[in-house]
mmCIF file of C-alpha atoms in Angstrom:
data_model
loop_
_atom_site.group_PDB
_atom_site.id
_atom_site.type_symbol
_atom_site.label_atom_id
_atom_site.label_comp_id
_atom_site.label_asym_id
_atom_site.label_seq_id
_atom_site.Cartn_x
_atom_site.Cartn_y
_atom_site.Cartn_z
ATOM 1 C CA UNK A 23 112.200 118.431 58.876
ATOM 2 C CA UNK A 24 115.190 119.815 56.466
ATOM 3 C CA UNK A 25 113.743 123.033 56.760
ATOM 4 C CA UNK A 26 113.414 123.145 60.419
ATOM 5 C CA UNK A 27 117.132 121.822 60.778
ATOM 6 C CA UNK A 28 118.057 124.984 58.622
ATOM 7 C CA UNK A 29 115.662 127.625 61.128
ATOM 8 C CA UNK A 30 117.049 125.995 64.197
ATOM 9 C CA UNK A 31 120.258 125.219 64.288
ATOM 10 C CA UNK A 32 121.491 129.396 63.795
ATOM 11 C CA UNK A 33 119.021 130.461 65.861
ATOM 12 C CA UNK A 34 120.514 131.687 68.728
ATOM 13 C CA UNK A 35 123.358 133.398 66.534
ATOM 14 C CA UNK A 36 120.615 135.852 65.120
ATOM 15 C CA UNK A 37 121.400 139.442 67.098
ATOM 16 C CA UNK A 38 120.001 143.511 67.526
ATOM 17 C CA UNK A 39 122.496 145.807 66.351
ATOM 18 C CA UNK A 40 123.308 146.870 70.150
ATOM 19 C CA UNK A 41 124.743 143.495 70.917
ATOM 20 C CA UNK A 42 127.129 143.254 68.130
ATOM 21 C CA UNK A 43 129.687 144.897 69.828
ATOM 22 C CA UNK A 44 129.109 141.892 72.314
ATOM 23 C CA UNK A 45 130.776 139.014 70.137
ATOM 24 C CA UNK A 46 134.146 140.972 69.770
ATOM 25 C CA UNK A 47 135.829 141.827 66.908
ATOM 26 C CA UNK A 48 135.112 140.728 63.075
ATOM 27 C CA UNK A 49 136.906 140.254 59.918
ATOM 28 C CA UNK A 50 134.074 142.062 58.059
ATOM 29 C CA UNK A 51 130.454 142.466 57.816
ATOM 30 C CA UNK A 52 128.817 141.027 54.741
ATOM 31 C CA UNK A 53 126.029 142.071 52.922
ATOM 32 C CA UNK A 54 123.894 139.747 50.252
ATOM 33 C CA UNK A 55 122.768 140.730 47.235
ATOM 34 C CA UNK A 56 119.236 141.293 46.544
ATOM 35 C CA UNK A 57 118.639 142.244 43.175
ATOM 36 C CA UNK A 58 118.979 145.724 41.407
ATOM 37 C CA UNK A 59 116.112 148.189 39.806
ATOM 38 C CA UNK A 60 117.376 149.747 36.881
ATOM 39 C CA UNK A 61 120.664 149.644 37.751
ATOM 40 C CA UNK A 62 119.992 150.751 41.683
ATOM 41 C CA UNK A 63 119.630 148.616 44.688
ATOM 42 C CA UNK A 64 116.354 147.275 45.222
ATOM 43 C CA UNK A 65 114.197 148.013 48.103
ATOM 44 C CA UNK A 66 115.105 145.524 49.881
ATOM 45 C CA UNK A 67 118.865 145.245 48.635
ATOM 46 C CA UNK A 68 118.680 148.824 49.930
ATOM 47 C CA UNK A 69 117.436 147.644 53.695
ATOM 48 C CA UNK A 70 120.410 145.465 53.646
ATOM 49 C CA UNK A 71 122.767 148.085 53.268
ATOM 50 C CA UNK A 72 121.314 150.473 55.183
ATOM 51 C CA UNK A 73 121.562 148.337 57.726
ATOM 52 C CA UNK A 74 125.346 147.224 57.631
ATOM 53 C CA UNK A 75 126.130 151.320 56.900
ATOM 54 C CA UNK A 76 124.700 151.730 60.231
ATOM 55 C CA UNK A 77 127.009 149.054 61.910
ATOM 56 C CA UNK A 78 129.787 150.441 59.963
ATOM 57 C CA UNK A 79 129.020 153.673 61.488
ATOM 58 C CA UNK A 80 128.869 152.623 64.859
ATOM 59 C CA UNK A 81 132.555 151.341 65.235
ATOM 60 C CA UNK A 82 130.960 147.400 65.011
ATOM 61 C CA UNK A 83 133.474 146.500 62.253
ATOM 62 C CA UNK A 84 135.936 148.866 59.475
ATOM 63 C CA UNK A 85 135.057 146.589 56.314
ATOM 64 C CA UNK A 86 132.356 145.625 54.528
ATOM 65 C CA UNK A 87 132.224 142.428 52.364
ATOM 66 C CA UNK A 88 129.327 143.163 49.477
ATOM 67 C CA UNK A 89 128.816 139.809 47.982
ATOM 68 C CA UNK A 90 126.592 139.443 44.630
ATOM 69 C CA UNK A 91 125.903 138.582 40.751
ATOM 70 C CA UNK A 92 128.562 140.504 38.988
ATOM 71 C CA UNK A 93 127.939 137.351 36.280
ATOM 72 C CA UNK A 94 127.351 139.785 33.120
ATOM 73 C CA UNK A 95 129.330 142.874 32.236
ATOM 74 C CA UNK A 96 126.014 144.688 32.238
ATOM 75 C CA UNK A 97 124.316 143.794 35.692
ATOM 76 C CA UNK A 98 127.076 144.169 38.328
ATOM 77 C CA UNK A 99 125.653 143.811 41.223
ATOM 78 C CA UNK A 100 128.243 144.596 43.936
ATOM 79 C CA UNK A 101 129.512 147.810 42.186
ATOM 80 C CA UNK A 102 126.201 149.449 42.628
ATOM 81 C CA UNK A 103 126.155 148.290 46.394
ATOM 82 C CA UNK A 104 129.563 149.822 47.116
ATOM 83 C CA UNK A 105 128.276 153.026 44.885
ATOM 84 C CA UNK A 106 125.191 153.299 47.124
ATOM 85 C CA UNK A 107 127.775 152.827 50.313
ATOM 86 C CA UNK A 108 129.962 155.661 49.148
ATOM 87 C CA UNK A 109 127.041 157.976 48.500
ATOM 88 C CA UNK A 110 126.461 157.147 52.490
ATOM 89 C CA UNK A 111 129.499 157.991 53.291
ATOM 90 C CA UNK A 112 131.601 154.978 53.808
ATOM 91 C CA UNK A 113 135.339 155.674 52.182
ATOM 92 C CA UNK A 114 135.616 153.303 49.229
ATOM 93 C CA UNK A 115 138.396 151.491 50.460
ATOM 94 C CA UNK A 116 136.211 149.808 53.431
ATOM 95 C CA UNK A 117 134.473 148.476 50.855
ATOM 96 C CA UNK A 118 135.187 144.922 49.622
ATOM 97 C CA UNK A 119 133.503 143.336 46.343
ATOM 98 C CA UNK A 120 133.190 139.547 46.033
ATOM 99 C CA UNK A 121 132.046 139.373 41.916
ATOM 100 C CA UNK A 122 130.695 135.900 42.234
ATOM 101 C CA UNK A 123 129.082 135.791 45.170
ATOM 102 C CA UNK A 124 125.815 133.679 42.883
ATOM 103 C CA UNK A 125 123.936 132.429 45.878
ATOM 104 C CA UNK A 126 123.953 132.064 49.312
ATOM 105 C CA UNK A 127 126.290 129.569 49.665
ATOM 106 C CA UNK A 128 128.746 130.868 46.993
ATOM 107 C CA UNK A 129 129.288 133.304 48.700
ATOM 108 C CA UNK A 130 130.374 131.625 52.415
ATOM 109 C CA UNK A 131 132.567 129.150 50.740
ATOM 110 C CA UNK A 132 133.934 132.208 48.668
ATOM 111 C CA UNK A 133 134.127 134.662 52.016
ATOM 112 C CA UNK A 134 136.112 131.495 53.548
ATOM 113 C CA UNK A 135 138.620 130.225 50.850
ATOM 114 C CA UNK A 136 138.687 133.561 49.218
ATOM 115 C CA UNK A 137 138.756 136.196 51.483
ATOM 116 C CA UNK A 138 140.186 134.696 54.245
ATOM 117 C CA UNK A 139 136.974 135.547 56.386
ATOM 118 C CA UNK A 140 136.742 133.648 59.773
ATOM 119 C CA UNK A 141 134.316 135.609 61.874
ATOM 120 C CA UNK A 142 131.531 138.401 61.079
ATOM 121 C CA UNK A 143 128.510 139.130 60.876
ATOM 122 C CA UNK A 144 125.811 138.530 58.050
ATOM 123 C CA UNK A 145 123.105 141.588 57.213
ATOM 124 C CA UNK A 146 119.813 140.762 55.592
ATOM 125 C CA UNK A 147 116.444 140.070 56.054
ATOM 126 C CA UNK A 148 115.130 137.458 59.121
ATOM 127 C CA UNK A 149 113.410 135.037 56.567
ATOM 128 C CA UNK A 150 117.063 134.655 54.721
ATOM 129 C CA UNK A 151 119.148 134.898 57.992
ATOM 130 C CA UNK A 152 118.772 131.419 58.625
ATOM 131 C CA UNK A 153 119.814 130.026 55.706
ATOM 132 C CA UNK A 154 122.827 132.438 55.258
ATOM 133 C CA UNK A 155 123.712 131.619 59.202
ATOM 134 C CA UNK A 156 123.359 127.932 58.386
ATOM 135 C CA UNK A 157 125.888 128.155 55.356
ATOM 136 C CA UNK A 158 128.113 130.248 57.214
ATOM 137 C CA UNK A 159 128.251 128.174 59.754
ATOM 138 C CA UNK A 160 128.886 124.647 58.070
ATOM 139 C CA UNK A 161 131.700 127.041 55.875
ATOM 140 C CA UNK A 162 133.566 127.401 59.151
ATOM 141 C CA UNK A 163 132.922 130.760 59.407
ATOM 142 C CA UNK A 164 131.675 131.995 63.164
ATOM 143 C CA UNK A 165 128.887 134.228 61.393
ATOM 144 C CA UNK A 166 126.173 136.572 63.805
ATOM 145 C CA UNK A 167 123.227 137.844 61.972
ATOM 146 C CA UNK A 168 121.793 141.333 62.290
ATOM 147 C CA UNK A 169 118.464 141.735 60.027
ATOM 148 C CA UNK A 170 116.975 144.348 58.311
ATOM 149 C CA UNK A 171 113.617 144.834 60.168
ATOM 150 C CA UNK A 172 112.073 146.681 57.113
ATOM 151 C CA UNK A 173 108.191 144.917 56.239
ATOM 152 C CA UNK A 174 107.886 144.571 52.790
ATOM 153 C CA UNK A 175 105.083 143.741 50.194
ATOM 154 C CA UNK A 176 105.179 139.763 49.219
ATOM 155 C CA UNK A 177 106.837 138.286 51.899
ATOM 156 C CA UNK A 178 104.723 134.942 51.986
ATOM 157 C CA UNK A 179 105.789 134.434 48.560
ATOM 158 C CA UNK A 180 109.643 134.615 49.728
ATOM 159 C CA UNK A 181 108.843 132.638 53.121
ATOM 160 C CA UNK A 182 107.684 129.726 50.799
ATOM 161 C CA UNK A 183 110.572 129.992 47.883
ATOM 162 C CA UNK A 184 112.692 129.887 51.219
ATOM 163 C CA UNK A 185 111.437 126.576 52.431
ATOM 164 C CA UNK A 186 113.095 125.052 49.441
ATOM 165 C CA UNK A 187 115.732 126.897 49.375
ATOM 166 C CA UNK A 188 116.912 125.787 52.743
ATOM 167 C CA UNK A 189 116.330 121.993 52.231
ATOM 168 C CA UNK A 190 118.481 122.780 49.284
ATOM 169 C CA UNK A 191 121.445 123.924 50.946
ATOM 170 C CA UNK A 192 121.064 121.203 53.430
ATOM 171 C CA UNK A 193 122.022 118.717 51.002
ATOM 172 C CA UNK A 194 124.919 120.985 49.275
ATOM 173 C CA UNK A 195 126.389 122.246 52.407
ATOM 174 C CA UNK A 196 126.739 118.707 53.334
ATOM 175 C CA UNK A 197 129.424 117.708 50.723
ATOM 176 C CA UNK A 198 130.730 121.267 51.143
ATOM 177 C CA UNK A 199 131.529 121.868 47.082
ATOM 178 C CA UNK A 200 133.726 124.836 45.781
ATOM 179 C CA UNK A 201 131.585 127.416 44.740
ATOM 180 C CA UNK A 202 131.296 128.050 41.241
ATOM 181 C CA UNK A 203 134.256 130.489 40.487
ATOM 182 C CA UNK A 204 136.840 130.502 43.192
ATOM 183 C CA UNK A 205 140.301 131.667 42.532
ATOM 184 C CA UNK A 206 143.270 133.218 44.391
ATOM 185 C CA UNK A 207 143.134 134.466 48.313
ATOM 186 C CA UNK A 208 142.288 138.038 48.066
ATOM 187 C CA UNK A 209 143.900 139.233 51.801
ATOM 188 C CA UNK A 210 141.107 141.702 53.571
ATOM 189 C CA UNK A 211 143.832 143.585 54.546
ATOM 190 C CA UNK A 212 145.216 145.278 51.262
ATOM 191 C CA UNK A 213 142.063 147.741 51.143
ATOM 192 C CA UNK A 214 138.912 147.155 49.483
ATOM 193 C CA UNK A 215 139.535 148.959 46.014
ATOM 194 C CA UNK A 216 141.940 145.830 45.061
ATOM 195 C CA UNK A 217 138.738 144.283 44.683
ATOM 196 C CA UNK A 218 137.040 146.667 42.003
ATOM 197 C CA UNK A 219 135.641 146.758 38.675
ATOM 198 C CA UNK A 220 138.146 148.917 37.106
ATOM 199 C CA UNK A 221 135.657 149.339 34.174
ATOM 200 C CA UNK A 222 132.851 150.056 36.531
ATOM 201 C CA UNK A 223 134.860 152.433 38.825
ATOM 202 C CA UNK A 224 136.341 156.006 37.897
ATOM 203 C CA UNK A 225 139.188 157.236 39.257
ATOM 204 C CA UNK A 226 136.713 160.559 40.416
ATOM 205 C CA UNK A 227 135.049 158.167 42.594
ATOM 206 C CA UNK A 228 137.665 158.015 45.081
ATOM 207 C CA UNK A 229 138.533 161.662 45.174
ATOM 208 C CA UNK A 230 135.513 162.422 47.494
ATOM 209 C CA UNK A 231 136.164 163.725 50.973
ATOM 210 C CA UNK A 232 136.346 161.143 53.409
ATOM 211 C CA UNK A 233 135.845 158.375 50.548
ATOM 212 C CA UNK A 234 132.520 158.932 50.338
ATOM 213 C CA UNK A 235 130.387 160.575 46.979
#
């Protein structure tokens, strides 16, 4: 029943790229973190962004929110998303990092008391739309969800992790806790290198034409 709540009650708020423009204008888009491979987006960390470059790209919204483990100074998640972005083409200072974005809803209670964020839209796979919808959405955040359509290898093994995952965040998105790590508001509208890793970024990485390695 907890897990149906979860699928349900976003639903509707799950969208194809062509109707994003639709919904009007957003503070950002995010993307989740999905894990790195040797220091690289995974596969499917990869489908994420490919998929919110592409939105980028077509005028749907100027700044992206990357949101991930940046919990160790060797693993930091969100650098190597905003890396991948650049390499893309996306100037650098589009790009926003939340470091302590630790789980799903981390990182809607961080997008909302950190960042400011009242309305965007959410990139990442269909099984974990719902659940990242269903945060959002008890955050106070008006959140639309564009997937990642990629198949890939293993997915009943995610669709059952998800089940409890979802009646999870049913029960912590009712008392609404801080996340983790919060801090001060970090305004979306002072550009997204504020928000680096100074140790992680080089000065030559914002030197490319357009922004973009």
């Amino acid at each position: 029943m907890l897990n149906l709540i979860v699928v349900l009650y976003p639903m509707g708020d799950i969208i194809k790229p062509e109707e994003a423009k639709e919904k009007g204008e957003y503070d950002c888009i995010m993307v989740l973190g999905c894990g790195l491979w040797d220091n690289q987006p995974s596969p499917m960390l990869q489908g994420r962004l490919d998929t919110a470059i592409a939105l980028y790209k077509d005028g749907v919204c100027d700044k992206l929110l990357m949101t991930g483990d940046h919990s160790r100074p060797d693993y930091n998640e969100v650098g190597a998303m905003k890396m991948y972005a650049m390499q893309q083409g996306v100037p650098a200072d589009d790009i926003y990092l939340d470091h302590a974005g630790y789980s799903t809803y981390e990182s809607m209670k961080r997008a909302e008391r950190i960042y400011g964020v009242k309305k965007m839209i959410v990139v990442t796979q269909k099984y974990h739309m719902y659940r990242a919808l269903y945060d959002a959405k008890l955050a106070e955040i008006e959140a639309y969800g564009v997937c990642d359509e990629t198949k890939y290898n293993g997915q009943l093994a995610r669709d059952a992790r998800e089940v409890l995952a979802r009646c999870k965040d049913f029960f912590v998105s009712m008392f609404q806790p801080n996340a983790k790590e919060m801090g001060d508001p970090i305004p979306m509208d002072e550009g997204g290198n504020s928000t680096d890793d100074l140790y992680y970024f080089n000065e030559s990485d914002y030197t490319q034409e357009e922004g973009g390695k």
